[in-house]
XYZ file of C-alpha atoms in Angstrom:
82
model
C 134.631 29.173 157.326
C 133.898 33.304 155.658
C 136.383 32.455 154.285
C 135.450 30.001 152.037
C 131.985 32.269 151.300
C 133.883 34.984 149.606
C 135.588 32.063 147.688
C 132.929 30.848 147.110
C 131.235 34.482 146.509
C 133.993 35.498 144.165
C 133.940 32.887 141.790
C 130.290 32.749 141.687
C 130.532 36.188 140.064
C 133.254 35.666 138.500
C 131.242 33.259 135.819
C 130.038 36.502 134.213
C 133.263 37.293 133.435
C 133.394 38.402 129.469
C 136.260 36.535 128.884
C 135.104 32.733 127.866
C 138.191 31.355 128.937
C 137.679 32.569 132.281
C 134.053 31.549 132.766
C 135.476 28.602 131.876
C 138.527 28.264 134.315
C 136.066 29.044 136.707
C 133.948 26.429 136.455
C 136.760 23.912 137.178
C 137.499 25.821 139.892
C 134.132 25.678 141.279
C 134.256 22.299 141.021
C 137.707 21.698 143.424
C 136.386 23.566 145.695
C 133.863 20.159 146.574
C 130.964 22.950 147.499
C 127.610 22.103 146.640
C 126.276 25.945 146.945
C 128.002 25.613 143.362
C 125.510 23.309 141.994
C 123.027 25.875 141.003
C 125.736 28.411 139.575
C 127.497 25.317 137.488
C 123.232 24.612 136.271
C 123.228 27.987 134.652
C 126.913 28.352 133.173
C 125.886 25.285 130.955
C 123.182 26.958 128.696
C 126.890 29.837 128.659
C 126.780 30.826 124.891
C 129.927 30.109 124.607
C 131.402 26.289 124.343
C 134.881 26.357 126.097
C 132.584 28.367 128.854
C 130.500 25.285 128.801
C 132.946 22.429 128.801
C 134.428 24.310 132.360
C 130.543 24.131 133.998
C 130.581 20.436 133.165
C 134.227 20.189 134.771
C 133.003 21.386 137.586
C 129.900 19.933 138.210
C 132.031 16.222 137.466
C 134.097 17.517 140.019
C 131.162 17.982 142.045
C 129.494 14.233 142.089
C 126.048 16.190 142.827
C 123.223 13.816 142.264
C 121.203 16.254 140.750
C 123.669 17.272 137.974
C 124.030 13.778 136.565
C 121.051 14.100 134.053
C 122.270 18.188 132.762
C 125.309 16.571 132.654
C 124.897 14.218 130.157
C 122.835 16.221 127.816
C 125.531 19.057 128.145
C 127.990 16.476 127.468
C 126.285 15.095 124.600
C 126.313 18.143 122.721
C 129.862 18.862 123.117
C 130.635 15.762 122.337
C 133.323 15.289 125.348
């Protein structure tokens, strides 16, 4: 569906928003989409300088449930003390 692709693209672009709260919220929203194409951008978001954005990425990846992210979520969770 083209609307789903546009939504995904818009959310991935918003992961670069200057506001870390927005980046965190967007990461969570990407997880809610349940679209496996969101995994790579969320994995990149785990390296965000802001802890709120990283926590959003952890939550988004957890919601996606993609096996590729399990190890990285665990390492990031330990750093963030989730």
